[in-house]
Amino acid sequence: MAADVAVSLSVLAGIVALSHATRRVLGRALADTGLSEYAVELVSTFQLCCCTHELKLLSEVGGIEPRLALTLTYLASVVHGLTFSGAIGNPSGALEHAYRARLSGGCALRRIACQFTAAAAARAAVPVIWGIGLSGLHARHKLFGYQCITPIHAPLLKAAVVELACSFVVQTAITHTRAVEEKYRVHAVAAVITTVVYAGGSVTGAVFNPALAFSTQFPCSGNSFLEYCMVYWLGPLLGMMTSVLLFDKVIPLLAGKSPSPYDSLDARKRQ
């Protein structure tokens, strides 16, 4: 088990290092084309999905202790936060940025396209990595045909509500820590992500990211494509929308304040 964990950690480090180098190269090569932000989005989402595939394998097939799994989730979240270089990595987040006018509608849609492209690429790439047989865990997974069973362990409505709640909590944390210095903010958001994974992981896997779910959960047997869409696409989208509307519209309205601080900030940016 220790050897499997060591190999998986090396794979994770390799993915992050390769992604970081690719981001730097593409960022420089495309600096004057206006395409660098999409390249960064593509590479960063690929990094997120590949790393999550490996962590999912360690947890579900490798059977590592829950405490170790949560620790790795926290550390991976911190690393992603520090290395994404402005990428969002989540379609719900891209739509939230469009709502706040941080991105144009077209830019948000192109970023979402990059995210799903990267998710599909990661979905195809990880079996190639596992097929090399770097560890006994990888070899066993290959032997069983990279079999994946649905992580949904509840009625669909409850599962969708769990994903909604996870997305709501994470989106709220992201929104209310934007003024915090980045080196501290990533740890705060990572702690929230780890908490919701602990709370909802046994029900749905607590993915709360439509592109990531498309890469890691949709290939699993046990539910239909539409059922996965309901849980992993509709749930997180509604969770993000609920957070935004609650803190931008409902609470300020009840408190007799309008607009929210974030609306005012975005309005000044558009002037």
PDB file of C-alpha atoms in Angstrom:
ATOM      1  CA  MET A   1       0.000   0.000   0.000  1.00  0.00           C
ATOM      2  CA  ALA A   2       2.792   2.423   0.895  1.00  0.00           C
ATOM      3  CA  ALA A   3       4.479   1.723  -2.443  1.00  0.00           C
ATOM      4  CA  ASP A   4       1.212   2.384  -4.311  1.00  0.00           C
ATOM      5  CA  VAL A   5       0.747   5.695  -2.491  1.00  0.00           C
ATOM      6  CA  ALA A   6       4.343   6.709  -3.225  1.00  0.00           C
ATOM      7  CA  VAL A   7       3.910   5.971  -6.939  1.00  0.00           C
ATOM      8  CA  SER A   8       0.607   7.852  -7.068  1.00  0.00           C
ATOM      9  CA  LEU A   9       2.188  10.865  -5.363  1.00  0.00           C
ATOM     10  CA  SER A  10       4.969  10.768  -7.947  1.00  0.00           C
ATOM     11  CA  VAL A  11       2.378  10.644 -10.735  1.00  0.00           C
ATOM     12  CA  LEU A  12       0.552  13.616  -9.212  1.00  0.00           C
ATOM     13  CA  ALA A  13       3.786  15.582  -8.928  1.00  0.00           C
ATOM     14  CA  GLY A  14       4.652  14.735 -12.521  1.00  0.00           C
ATOM     15  CA  ILE A  15       1.253  15.869 -13.790  1.00  0.00           C
ATOM     16  CA  VAL A  16       1.504  19.171 -11.938  1.00  0.00           C
ATOM     17  CA  ALA A  17       5.081  19.787 -13.082  1.00  0.00           C
ATOM     18  CA  LEU A  18       4.289  18.970 -16.713  1.00  0.00           C
ATOM     19  CA  SER A  19       1.157  21.125 -16.629  1.00  0.00           C
ATOM     20  CA  HIS A  20       3.070  24.018 -15.096  1.00  0.00           C
ATOM     21  CA  ALA A  21       5.757  23.834 -17.772  1.00  0.00           C
ATOM     22  CA  THR A  22       3.129  23.607 -20.512  1.00  0.00           C
ATOM     23  CA  ARG A  23       1.292  26.638 -19.143  1.00  0.00           C
ATOM     24  CA  ARG A  24       4.480  28.698 -19.171  1.00  0.00           C
ATOM     25  CA  VAL A  25       5.424  27.664 -22.704  1.00  0.00           C
ATOM     26  CA  LEU A  26       1.954  28.235 -24.146  1.00  0.00           C
ATOM     27  CA  GLY A  27       1.551  31.471 -22.195  1.00  0.00           C
ATOM     28  CA  ARG A  28       4.663  32.877 -23.818  1.00  0.00           C
ATOM     29  CA  ALA A  29       3.965  31.455 -27.273  1.00  0.00           C
ATOM     30  CA  LEU A  30       0.390  32.775 -27.369  1.00  0.00           C
ATOM     31  CA  ALA A  31       0.945  36.008 -25.444  1.00  0.00           C
ATOM     32  CA  ASP A  32       0.155  38.252 -28.401  1.00  0.00           C
ATOM     33  CA  THR A  33      -2.689  36.196 -29.856  1.00  0.00           C
ATOM     34  CA  GLY A  34      -5.375  36.541 -27.175  1.00  0.00           C
ATOM     35  CA  LEU A  35      -5.486  32.759 -26.869  1.00  0.00           C
ATOM     36  CA  SER A  36      -3.216  32.352 -23.852  1.00  0.00           C
ATOM     37  CA  GLU A  37      -6.081  32.452 -21.336  1.00  0.00           C
ATOM     38  CA  TYR A  38      -7.817  29.592 -23.147  1.00  0.00           C
ATOM     39  CA  ALA A  39      -4.609  27.571 -23.275  1.00  0.00           C
ATOM     40  CA  VAL A  40      -4.141  28.084 -19.539  1.00  0.00           C
ATOM     41  CA  GLU A  41      -7.760  27.044 -18.940  1.00  0.00           C
ATOM     42  CA  LEU A  42      -7.286  23.920 -21.027  1.00  0.00           C
ATOM     43  CA  VAL A  43      -4.048  22.850 -19.339  1.00  0.00           C
ATOM     44  CA  SER A  44      -5.227  23.681 -15.815  1.00  0.00           C
ATOM     45  CA  THR A  45      -8.488  21.753 -16.170  1.00  0.00           C
ATOM     46  CA  PHE A  46      -6.535  18.826 -17.607  1.00  0.00           C
ATOM     47  CA  GLN A  47      -4.285  18.968 -14.523  1.00  0.00           C
ATOM     48  CA  LEU A  48      -7.311  19.046 -12.203  1.00  0.00           C
ATOM     49  CA  CYS A  49      -9.000  16.092 -13.897  1.00  0.00           C
ATOM     50  CA  CYS A  50      -5.885  13.904 -14.138  1.00  0.00           C
ATOM     51  CA  CYS A  51      -5.010  14.487 -10.494  1.00  0.00           C
ATOM     52  CA  THR A  52      -8.571  13.756  -9.407  1.00  0.00           C
ATOM     53  CA  HIS A  53      -8.578  10.508 -11.405  1.00  0.00           C
ATOM     54  CA  GLU A  54      -5.454   9.397  -9.544  1.00  0.00           C
ATOM     55  CA  LEU A  55      -6.828  10.408  -6.132  1.00  0.00           C
ATOM     56  CA  LYS A  56     -10.120   8.677  -6.917  1.00  0.00           C
ATOM     57  CA  LEU A  57      -8.233   5.508  -7.827  1.00  0.00           C
ATOM     58  CA  LEU A  58      -6.266   5.617  -4.575  1.00  0.00           C
ATOM     59  CA  SER A  59      -9.423   6.069  -2.528  1.00  0.00           C
ATOM     60  CA  GLU A  60     -11.876   3.749  -4.266  1.00  0.00           C
ATOM     61  CA  VAL A  61      -9.608   0.976  -5.555  1.00  0.00           C
ATOM     62  CA  GLY A  62      -6.533   1.398  -3.398  1.00  0.00           C
ATOM     63  CA  GLY A  63      -8.584   1.642  -0.220  1.00  0.00           C
ATOM     64  CA  ILE A  64      -6.392   4.215   1.520  1.00  0.00           C
ATOM     65  CA  GLU A  65      -7.513   5.501   4.914  1.00  0.00           C
ATOM     66  CA  PRO A  66     -10.113   8.277   4.801  1.00  0.00           C
ATOM     67  CA  ARG A  67      -7.832  10.624   6.746  1.00  0.00           C
ATOM     68  CA  LEU A  68      -5.076  10.202   4.176  1.00  0.00           C
ATOM     69  CA  ALA A  69      -7.565  10.669   1.337  1.00  0.00           C
ATOM     70  CA  LEU A  70      -8.813  13.925   2.852  1.00  0.00           C
ATOM     71  CA  THR A  71      -5.270  15.133   3.476  1.00  0.00           C
ATOM     72  CA  LEU A  72      -4.400  14.511  -0.177  1.00  0.00           C
ATOM     73  CA  THR A  73      -7.597  16.270  -1.242  1.00  0.00           C
ATOM     74  CA  TYR A  74      -6.603  19.327   0.775  1.00  0.00           C
ATOM     75  CA  LEU A  75      -3.041  19.356  -0.537  1.00  0.00           C
ATOM     76  CA  ALA A  76      -4.170  18.889  -4.136  1.00  0.00           C
ATOM     77  CA  SER A  77      -6.670  21.740  -3.767  1.00  0.00           C
ATOM     78  CA  VAL A  78      -3.926  24.033  -2.469  1.00  0.00           C
ATOM     79  CA  VAL A  79      -1.593  23.083  -5.319  1.00  0.00           C
ATOM     80  CA  HIS A  80      -4.306  23.679  -7.928  1.00  0.00           C
ATOM     81  CA  GLY A  81      -5.140  27.025  -6.391  1.00  0.00           C
ATOM     82  CA  LEU A  82      -1.511  28.130  -6.461  1.00  0.00           C
ATOM     83  CA  THR A  83      -0.724  26.910  -9.976  1.00  0.00           C
ATOM     84  CA  PHE A  84      -3.857  27.613 -12.032  1.00  0.00           C
ATOM     85  CA  SER A  85      -2.566  31.039 -13.157  1.00  0.00           C
ATOM     86  CA  GLY A  86      -6.007  32.599 -13.523  1.00  0.00           C
ATOM     87  CA  ALA A  87      -7.800  29.531 -14.852  1.00  0.00           C
ATOM     88  CA  ILE A  88     -11.226  28.737 -13.412  1.00  0.00           C
ATOM     89  CA  GLY A  89     -11.466  24.993 -14.083  1.00  0.00           C
ATOM     90  CA  ASN A  90     -15.206  24.849 -13.397  1.00  0.00           C
ATOM     91  CA  PRO A  91     -18.076  25.674 -15.804  1.00  0.00           C
ATOM     92  CA  SER A  92     -20.204  26.952 -12.920  1.00  0.00           C
ATOM     93  CA  GLY A  93     -17.389  29.312 -11.953  1.00  0.00           C
ATOM     94  CA  ALA A  94     -17.098  30.558 -15.535  1.00  0.00           C
ATOM     95  CA  LEU A  95     -20.823  31.342 -15.598  1.00  0.00           C
ATOM     96  CA  GLU A  96     -20.523  33.135 -12.256  1.00  0.00           C
ATOM     97  CA  HIS A  97     -17.704  35.251 -13.689  1.00  0.00           C
ATOM     98  CA  ALA A  98     -19.898  36.081 -16.687  1.00  0.00           C
ATOM     99  CA  TYR A  99     -22.755  37.087 -14.367  1.00  0.00           C
ATOM    100  CA  ARG A 100     -20.421  39.476 -12.532  1.00  0.00           C
ATOM    101  CA  ALA A 101     -19.114  40.811 -15.879  1.00  0.00           C
ATOM    102  CA  ARG A 102     -15.592  39.651 -15.119  1.00  0.00           C
ATOM    103  CA  LEU A 103     -15.857  37.719 -18.377  1.00  0.00           C
ATOM    104  CA  SER A 104     -17.939  38.366 -21.465  1.00  0.00           C
ATOM    105  CA  GLY A 105     -20.541  35.762 -22.339  1.00  0.00           C
ATOM    106  CA  GLY A 106     -18.530  34.580 -25.327  1.00  0.00           C
ATOM    107  CA  CYS A 107     -15.342  34.315 -23.307  1.00  0.00           C
ATOM    108  CA  ALA A 108     -17.125  32.295 -20.611  1.00  0.00           C
ATOM    109  CA  LEU A 109     -18.534  29.883 -23.214  1.00  0.00           C
ATOM    110  CA  ARG A 110     -15.122  29.433 -24.819  1.00  0.00           C
ATOM    111  CA  ARG A 111     -13.599  28.738 -21.416  1.00  0.00           C
ATOM    112  CA  ILE A 112     -16.300  26.173 -20.726  1.00  0.00           C
ATOM    113  CA  ALA A 113     -15.538  24.530 -24.070  1.00  0.00           C
ATOM    114  CA  CYS A 114     -11.871  24.367 -23.058  1.00  0.00           C
ATOM    115  CA  GLN A 115     -12.820  22.838 -19.718  1.00  0.00           C
ATOM    116  CA  PHE A 116     -14.890  20.036 -21.244  1.00  0.00           C
ATOM    117  CA  THR A 117     -12.235  19.411 -23.907  1.00  0.00           C
ATOM    118  CA  ALA A 118      -9.614  19.063 -21.186  1.00  0.00           C
ATOM    119  CA  ALA A 119     -11.930  16.806 -19.175  1.00  0.00           C
ATOM    120  CA  ALA A 120     -12.352  14.502 -22.165  1.00  0.00           C
ATOM    121  CA  ALA A 121      -8.597  14.534 -22.818  1.00  0.00           C
ATOM    122  CA  ALA A 122      -7.849  13.599 -19.200  1.00  0.00           C
ATOM    123  CA  ARG A 123     -10.456  10.850 -19.362  1.00  0.00           C
ATOM    124  CA  ALA A 124      -8.552   9.382 -22.332  1.00  0.00           C
ATOM    125  CA  ALA A 125      -5.057  10.018 -20.963  1.00  0.00           C
ATOM    126  CA  VAL A 126      -5.219   8.455 -17.503  1.00  0.00           C
ATOM    127  CA  PRO A 127      -5.795   4.869 -18.722  1.00  0.00           C
ATOM    128  CA  VAL A 128      -2.621   5.273 -20.790  1.00  0.00           C
ATOM    129  CA  ILE A 129      -0.716   6.285 -17.642  1.00  0.00           C
ATOM    130  CA  TRP A 130      -2.233   3.446 -15.625  1.00  0.00           C
ATOM    131  CA  GLY A 131      -1.530   1.021 -18.463  1.00  0.00           C
ATOM    132  CA  ILE A 132       2.213   1.498 -17.992  1.00  0.00           C
ATOM    133  CA  GLY A 133       1.845  -0.370 -14.698  1.00  0.00           C
ATOM    134  CA  LEU A 134       3.951   1.906 -12.532  1.00  0.00           C
ATOM    135  CA  SER A 135       2.419   0.409  -9.383  1.00  0.00           C
ATOM    136  CA  GLY A 136       0.580  -2.696  -8.316  1.00  0.00           C
ATOM    137  CA  LEU A 137      -2.555  -0.573  -7.973  1.00  0.00           C
ATOM    138  CA  HIS A 138      -2.288   0.590 -11.582  1.00  0.00           C
ATOM    139  CA  ALA A 139      -1.659  -2.984 -12.763  1.00  0.00           C
ATOM    140  CA  ARG A 140      -4.698  -4.316 -10.887  1.00  0.00           C
ATOM    141  CA  HIS A 141      -6.883  -1.553 -12.249  1.00  0.00           C
ATOM    142  CA  LYS A 142      -5.742  -2.380 -15.781  1.00  0.00           C
ATOM    143  CA  LEU A 143      -6.384  -6.083 -15.173  1.00  0.00           C
ATOM    144  CA  PHE A 144     -10.025  -5.340 -14.353  1.00  0.00           C
ATOM    145  CA  GLY A 145     -10.431  -3.171 -17.429  1.00  0.00           C
ATOM    146  CA  TYR A 146     -10.336   0.168 -15.562  1.00  0.00           C
ATOM    147  CA  GLN A 147     -13.767  -0.699 -14.175  1.00  0.00           C
ATOM    148  CA  CYS A 148     -15.598   2.138 -12.455  1.00  0.00           C
ATOM    149  CA  ILE A 149     -18.836   1.841 -10.477  1.00  0.00           C
ATOM    150  CA  THR A 150     -21.226   4.744  -9.974  1.00  0.00           C
ATOM    151  CA  PRO A 151     -20.403   6.799  -6.878  1.00  0.00           C
ATOM    152  CA  ILE A 152     -24.066   7.743  -6.417  1.00  0.00           C
ATOM    153  CA  HIS A 153     -25.295   5.999  -3.259  1.00  0.00           C
ATOM    154  CA  ALA A 154     -28.634   7.736  -2.779  1.00  0.00           C
ATOM    155  CA  PRO A 155     -31.851   8.453  -4.689  1.00  0.00           C
ATOM    156  CA  LEU A 156     -31.182  10.818  -7.581  1.00  0.00           C
ATOM    157  CA  LEU A 157     -32.998  13.771  -6.033  1.00  0.00           C
ATOM    158  CA  LYS A 158     -31.030  13.472  -2.797  1.00  0.00           C
ATOM    159  CA  ALA A 159     -27.800  13.069  -4.750  1.00  0.00           C
ATOM    160  CA  ALA A 160     -28.544  16.210  -6.781  1.00  0.00           C
ATOM    161  CA  VAL A 161     -29.294  18.124  -3.580  1.00  0.00           C
ATOM    162  CA  VAL A 162     -25.969  16.987  -2.105  1.00  0.00           C
ATOM    163  CA  GLU A 163     -24.105  18.269  -5.182  1.00  0.00           C
ATOM    164  CA  LEU A 164     -26.150  21.490  -4.997  1.00  0.00           C
ATOM    165  CA  ALA A 165     -25.215  21.949  -1.342  1.00  0.00           C
ATOM    166  CA  CYS A 166     -21.518  21.247  -2.004  1.00  0.00           C
ATOM    167  CA  SER A 167     -21.473  23.751  -4.869  1.00  0.00           C
ATOM    168  CA  PHE A 168     -23.322  26.320  -2.753  1.00  0.00           C
ATOM    169  CA  VAL A 169     -20.814  26.069   0.102  1.00  0.00           C
ATOM    170  CA  VAL A 170     -17.737  26.194  -2.127  1.00  0.00           C
ATOM    171  CA  GLN A 171     -19.079  29.062  -4.240  1.00  0.00           C
ATOM    172  CA  THR A 172     -19.929  31.021  -1.086  1.00  0.00           C
ATOM    173  CA  ALA A 173     -16.412  30.460   0.258  1.00  0.00           C
ATOM    174  CA  ILE A 174     -14.851  31.575  -3.038  1.00  0.00           C
ATOM    175  CA  THR A 175     -17.034  34.692  -3.187  1.00  0.00           C
ATOM    176  CA  HIS A 176     -16.394  35.784   0.379  1.00  0.00           C
ATOM    177  CA  THR A 177     -12.642  35.234   0.338  1.00  0.00           C
ATOM    178  CA  ARG A 178     -11.871  37.256  -2.800  1.00  0.00           C
ATOM    179  CA  ALA A 179     -10.491  40.115  -0.718  1.00  0.00           C
ATOM    180  CA  VAL A 180      -8.117  37.777   1.160  1.00  0.00           C
ATOM    181  CA  GLU A 181      -4.483  37.620   0.074  1.00  0.00           C
ATOM    182  CA  GLU A 182      -4.073  34.767  -2.398  1.00  0.00           C
ATOM    183  CA  LYS A 183      -1.536  32.763  -0.387  1.00  0.00           C
ATOM    184  CA  TYR A 184      -4.020  32.569   2.489  1.00  0.00           C
ATOM    185  CA  ARG A 185      -7.144  32.325   0.372  1.00  0.00           C
ATOM    186  CA  VAL A 186      -6.130  29.083  -1.317  1.00  0.00           C
ATOM    187  CA  HIS A 187      -5.810  27.386   2.074  1.00  0.00           C
ATOM    188  CA  ALA A 188      -9.217  28.648   3.198  1.00  0.00           C
ATOM    189  CA  VAL A 189     -10.920  27.453   0.019  1.00  0.00           C
ATOM    190  CA  ALA A 190      -9.029  24.133   0.145  1.00  0.00           C
ATOM    191  CA  ALA A 191     -10.219  23.600   3.718  1.00  0.00           C
ATOM    192  CA  VAL A 192     -13.825  24.205   2.627  1.00  0.00           C
ATOM    193  CA  ILE A 193     -13.434  21.818  -0.324  1.00  0.00           C
ATOM    194  CA  THR A 194     -12.004  19.134   1.964  1.00  0.00           C
ATOM    195  CA  THR A 195     -14.888  19.614   4.391  1.00  0.00           C
ATOM    196  CA  VAL A 196     -17.575  19.200   1.733  1.00  0.00           C
ATOM    197  CA  VAL A 197     -15.769  16.153   0.320  1.00  0.00           C
ATOM    198  CA  TYR A 198     -15.847  14.671   3.821  1.00  0.00           C
ATOM    199  CA  ALA A 199     -19.537  15.507   4.205  1.00  0.00           C
ATOM    200  CA  GLY A 200     -20.822  14.504   0.771  1.00  0.00           C
ATOM    201  CA  GLY A 201     -18.219  12.146  -0.598  1.00  0.00           C
ATOM    202  CA  SER A 202     -19.993   8.994   0.544  1.00  0.00           C
ATOM    203  CA  VAL A 203     -23.189  10.044  -1.256  1.00  0.00           C
ATOM    204  CA  THR A 204     -21.999  11.335  -4.643  1.00  0.00           C
ATOM    205  CA  GLY A 205     -18.241  11.723  -4.460  1.00  0.00           C
ATOM    206  CA  ALA A 206     -18.785  15.450  -3.826  1.00  0.00           C
ATOM    207  CA  VAL A 207     -17.545  16.643  -7.214  1.00  0.00           C
ATOM    208  CA  PHE A 208     -19.527  19.942  -7.579  1.00  0.00           C
ATOM    209  CA  ASN A 209     -17.831  20.617 -10.917  1.00  0.00           C
ATOM    210  CA  PRO A 210     -19.610  19.641 -14.178  1.00  0.00           C
ATOM    211  CA  ALA A 211     -16.424  19.311 -16.243  1.00  0.00           C
ATOM    212  CA  LEU A 212     -14.613  17.297 -13.567  1.00  0.00           C
ATOM    213  CA  ALA A 213     -17.634  15.024 -13.180  1.00  0.00           C
ATOM    214  CA  PHE A 214     -17.739  14.491 -16.957  1.00  0.00           C
ATOM    215  CA  SER A 215     -14.167  13.232 -16.750  1.00  0.00           C
ATOM    216  CA  THR A 216     -14.248  11.183 -13.551  1.00  0.00           C
ATOM    217  CA  GLN A 217     -17.862  10.103 -12.922  1.00  0.00           C
ATOM    218  CA  PHE A 218     -19.657   9.858 -16.273  1.00  0.00           C
ATOM    219  CA  PRO A 219     -17.583   6.858 -17.474  1.00  0.00           C
ATOM    220  CA  CYS A 220     -18.771   4.817 -14.467  1.00  0.00           C
ATOM    221  CA  SER A 221     -21.457   2.171 -14.912  1.00  0.00           C
ATOM    222  CA  GLY A 222     -24.649   2.165 -12.873  1.00  0.00           C
ATOM    223  CA  ASN A 223     -26.465   5.314 -14.020  1.00  0.00           C
ATOM    224  CA  SER A 224     -27.532   6.778 -17.339  1.00  0.00           C
ATOM    225  CA  PHE A 225     -26.059   9.867 -18.968  1.00  0.00           C
ATOM    226  CA  LEU A 226     -29.175  11.894 -18.143  1.00  0.00           C
ATOM    227  CA  GLU A 227     -29.068  10.797 -14.510  1.00  0.00           C
ATOM    228  CA  TYR A 228     -25.449  11.895 -14.256  1.00  0.00           C
ATOM    229  CA  CYS A 229     -26.398  15.204 -15.906  1.00  0.00           C
ATOM    230  CA  MET A 230     -29.095  15.772 -13.294  1.00  0.00           C
ATOM    231  CA  VAL A 231     -26.773  15.100 -10.367  1.00  0.00           C
ATOM    232  CA  TYR A 232     -23.431  16.475 -11.574  1.00  0.00           C
ATOM    233  CA  TRP A 233     -24.452  19.251 -13.959  1.00  0.00           C
ATOM    234  CA  LEU A 234     -27.796  20.568 -12.778  1.00  0.00           C
ATOM    235  CA  GLY A 235     -26.998  20.227  -9.062  1.00  0.00           C
ATOM    236  CA  PRO A 236     -23.760  22.282  -9.077  1.00  0.00           C
ATOM    237  CA  LEU A 237     -25.225  24.885 -11.434  1.00  0.00           C
ATOM    238  CA  LEU A 238     -28.214  25.438  -9.138  1.00  0.00           C
ATOM    239  CA  GLY A 239     -25.889  25.522  -6.131  1.00  0.00           C
ATOM    240  CA  MET A 240     -23.808  28.297  -7.686  1.00  0.00           C
ATOM    241  CA  MET A 241     -26.908  30.240  -8.710  1.00  0.00           C
ATOM    242  CA  THR A 242     -28.424  29.886  -5.240  1.00  0.00           C
ATOM    243  CA  SER A 243     -25.282  31.247  -3.589  1.00  0.00           C
ATOM    244  CA  VAL A 244     -25.049  34.192  -5.977  1.00  0.00           C
ATOM    245  CA  LEU A 245     -28.720  35.119  -5.714  1.00  0.00           C
ATOM    246  CA  LEU A 246     -28.838  34.691  -1.948  1.00  0.00           C
ATOM    247  CA  PHE A 247     -25.847  36.886  -1.153  1.00  0.00           C
ATOM    248  CA  ASP A 248     -26.190  39.352  -4.030  1.00  0.00           C
ATOM    249  CA  LYS A 249     -29.954  39.833  -4.075  1.00  0.00           C
ATOM    250  CA  VAL A 250     -31.974  38.234  -1.267  1.00  0.00           C
ATOM    251  CA  ILE A 251     -29.907  39.132   1.801  1.00  0.00           C
ATOM    252  CA  PRO A 252     -29.220  42.741   0.664  1.00  0.00           C
ATOM    253  CA  LEU A 253     -32.926  43.117  -0.101  1.00  0.00           C
ATOM    254  CA  LEU A 254     -33.937  41.851   3.333  1.00  0.00           C
ATOM    255  CA  ALA A 255     -31.340  44.112   4.939  1.00  0.00           C
ATOM    256  CA  GLY A 256     -32.479  47.100   2.897  1.00  0.00           C
ATOM    257  CA  LYS A 257     -29.159  47.306   1.069  1.00  0.00           C
ATOM    258  CA  SER A 258     -28.697  47.359  -2.675  1.00  0.00           C
ATOM    259  CA  PRO A 259     -26.658  46.479  -4.599  1.00  0.00           C
ATOM    260  CA  SER A 260     -24.164  44.012  -3.113  1.00  0.00           C
ATOM    261  CA  PRO A 261     -20.513  45.071  -2.729  1.00  0.00           C
ATOM    262  CA  TYR A 262     -19.616  42.731  -5.583  1.00  0.00           C
ATOM    263  CA  ASP A 263     -22.189  44.295  -7.885  1.00  0.00           C
ATOM    264  CA  SER A 264     -20.798  47.740  -7.112  1.00  0.00           C
ATOM    265  CA  LEU A 265     -17.264  46.580  -7.780  1.00  0.00           C
ATOM    266  CA  ASP A 266     -18.204  45.067 -11.099  1.00  0.00           C
ATOM    267  CA  ALA A 267     -20.152  48.163 -12.079  1.00  0.00           C
ATOM    268  CA  ARG A 268     -17.071  50.307 -11.460  1.00  0.00           C
ATOM    269  CA  LYS A 269     -14.969  47.925 -13.559  1.00  0.00           C
ATOM    270  CA  ARG A 270     -17.337  48.342 -16.499  1.00  0.00           C
ATOM    271  CA  GLN A 271     -17.142  52.159 -16.419  1.00  0.00           C
TER     272      GLN A 271
END
